Amino acid sequence: MERSRRADAVVFGFDFQVNAAIVLFLENIEDVEKICLEGNYEDIELELSSGKMILAQAKAVEKASSDFVNVRKNLKKALTSLSEAGERVDAKELIVITNSPNPFNDDKSRNVFYGHAHRNYNTLPPSAEEIVDRYLSKMEKPLDTDKLKIQVLPFETDDENERYKVIMECINDFMGNLNISISGIGRKMLETWHWQVFDNGGKKDSAIKLTKKILYGPFLYK
């Protein structure tokens, strides 16, 4: 792989991680207190008001709709990392979030991951469960499958409208729930959150976290 190609892959992967963090933040908005990228334990860390955490491993594939060569390798790495992190903190959920619509490279299970899919371990097709079980069986301290979720977040192409389509849908739904109907506010919030979360992920000190109040902004925070 050429140097520029490697750089593109790294940037794409981090872009996915930033947007995955935004989506997870919005999906857990009632309970989340702080969010951190590249934290002490995982790619994405959400601290909840209960004291528990949601930990996520973000795995992106540039040509997600057609390239399934490394998805099982990515899954194995993610399960290993989440198992180790789950031993260190009180986790409510352990999430593998990816943009691959075929995260197991398995014809028997790929149809359940259409669109923005969320699958807890106990709702996975048998063939997918078997793949997870096989990887976990080789670990000394495997994660608790009751906490495991596989999430697919569509994210592909250089067309920004297409790449960020699902993220924008999540933001617009959030704004709708707040009864905010200002023209262009969704796009503005996406741009703001991109900058804030990206900046957080680039800080060397993993103790620096974004609070819900910072992300909401003074005109949105309740």
Short mmCIF file of C-alpha atoms in Angstrom, two decimals, residues 99-206:
data_model
loop_
_atom_site.label_atom_id
_atom_site.label_comp_id
_atom_site.label_asym_id
_atom_site.label_seq_id
_atom_site.Cartn_x
_atom_site.Cartn_y
_atom_site.Cartn_z
CA ASN A 99 -19.62 0.51 8.38
CA SER A 100 -19.50 -2.96 6.81
CA PRO A 101 -22.94 -4.30 5.85
CA ASN A 102 -21.43 -7.78 6.10
CA PRO A 103 -19.47 -7.60 9.38
CA PHE A 104 -19.03 -11.37 9.64
CA ASN A 105 -18.26 -11.99 5.95
CA ASP A 106 -21.03 -14.56 6.19
CA ASP A 107 -23.75 -15.02 3.58
CA LYS A 108 -26.09 -16.57 6.15
CA SER A 109 -26.16 -13.51 8.38
CA ARG A 110 -25.45 -10.50 6.15
CA ASN A 111 -29.13 -9.82 5.37
CA VAL A 112 -29.83 -8.83 9.01
CA PHE A 113 -27.31 -5.97 8.85
CA TYR A 114 -29.09 -3.95 6.18
CA GLY A 115 -29.01 -0.19 6.81
CA HIS A 116 -28.33 1.22 10.27
CA ALA A 117 -28.49 -2.08 12.14
CA HIS A 118 -28.24 -2.86 15.85
CA ARG A 119 -27.89 -6.47 16.93
CA ASN A 120 -27.35 -7.69 20.46
CA TYR A 121 -25.48 -10.97 20.71
CA ASN A 122 -28.64 -12.93 21.53
CA THR A 123 -30.36 -11.65 18.36
CA LEU A 124 -27.53 -12.65 16.00
CA PRO A 125 -28.17 -15.43 13.49
CA PRO A 126 -26.65 -18.78 14.60
CA SER A 127 -23.83 -18.58 12.07
CA ALA A 128 -22.77 -15.16 13.39
CA GLU A 129 -23.02 -16.33 17.01
CA GLU A 130 -20.75 -19.25 16.16
CA ILE A 131 -18.10 -16.91 14.76
CA VAL A 132 -18.21 -14.75 17.91
CA ASP A 133 -18.12 -17.83 20.14
CA ARG A 134 -15.11 -19.21 18.30
CA TYR A 135 -13.09 -16.05 18.84
CA LEU A 136 -14.14 -15.68 22.47
CA SER A 137 -13.33 -19.31 23.27
CA LYS A 138 -9.67 -18.60 22.58
CA MET A 139 -9.48 -15.74 25.09
CA GLU A 140 -8.49 -16.19 28.71
CA LYS A 141 -11.11 -13.70 29.92
CA PRO A 142 -13.73 -13.23 27.21
CA LEU A 143 -16.31 -10.47 27.41
CA ASP A 144 -19.82 -10.96 28.74
CA THR A 145 -21.95 -11.60 25.64
CA ASP A 146 -25.01 -10.15 27.43
CA LYS A 147 -23.30 -6.76 26.99
CA LEU A 148 -22.19 -7.27 23.38
CA LYS A 149 -23.75 -5.38 20.48
CA ILE A 150 -22.84 -5.37 16.79
CA GLN A 151 -23.81 -2.09 15.16
CA VAL A 152 -23.60 -1.19 11.47
CA LEU A 153 -23.43 2.52 10.60
CA PRO A 154 -23.53 3.14 6.83
CA PHE A 155 -20.59 5.37 5.94
CA GLU A 156 -18.97 5.30 2.51
CA THR A 157 -17.98 7.29 -0.62
CA ASP A 158 -16.44 10.78 -0.94
CA ASP A 159 -19.86 12.36 -1.48
CA GLU A 160 -20.50 14.09 1.84
CA ASN A 161 -24.28 13.93 1.48
CA GLU A 162 -24.07 10.17 1.11
CA ARG A 163 -21.29 9.57 3.63
CA TYR A 164 -22.98 11.51 6.42
CA LYS A 165 -26.57 10.67 5.47
CA VAL A 166 -27.36 8.43 8.45
CA ILE A 167 -25.54 10.73 10.88
CA MET A 168 -27.66 13.64 9.62
CA GLU A 169 -30.81 11.57 10.07
CA CYS A 170 -29.85 10.91 13.69
CA ILE A 171 -29.17 14.61 14.30
CA ASN A 172 -32.40 15.71 12.64
CA ASP A 173 -34.38 13.20 14.70
CA PHE A 174 -32.70 14.57 17.82
CA MET A 175 -33.56 18.15 16.83
CA GLY A 176 -37.12 17.11 16.11
CA ASN A 177 -37.46 15.62 19.58
CA LEU A 178 -36.35 18.98 20.99
CA ASN A 179 -38.95 20.74 18.79
CA ILE A 180 -36.22 22.75 17.08
CA SER A 181 -36.99 23.53 13.44
CA ILE A 182 -34.41 26.17 12.52
CA SER A 183 -33.34 25.90 8.88
CA GLY A 184 -29.88 24.38 8.52
CA ILE A 185 -29.44 23.71 12.26
CA GLY A 186 -28.77 20.00 11.69
CA ARG A 187 -25.87 20.65 9.33
CA LYS A 188 -24.50 23.32 11.64
CA MET A 189 -24.58 20.95 14.61
CA LEU A 190 -22.86 18.23 12.57
CA GLU A 191 -20.06 20.64 11.62
CA THR A 192 -19.71 21.80 15.23
CA TRP A 193 -19.68 18.27 16.64
CA HIS A 194 -17.22 17.13 13.98
CA TRP A 195 -14.79 19.80 15.14
CA GLN A 196 -15.36 19.22 18.87
CA VAL A 197 -15.14 15.42 18.78
CA PHE A 198 -12.26 15.40 16.29
CA ASP A 199 -10.35 17.86 18.49
CA ASN A 200 -11.03 15.69 21.55
CA GLY A 201 -9.70 12.61 19.77
CA GLY A 202 -6.49 14.41 18.89
CA LYS A 203 -5.60 15.35 22.46
CA LYS A 204 -2.80 13.38 24.09
CA ASP A 205 -4.39 13.56 27.53
CA SER A 206 -7.14 10.93 27.55
#
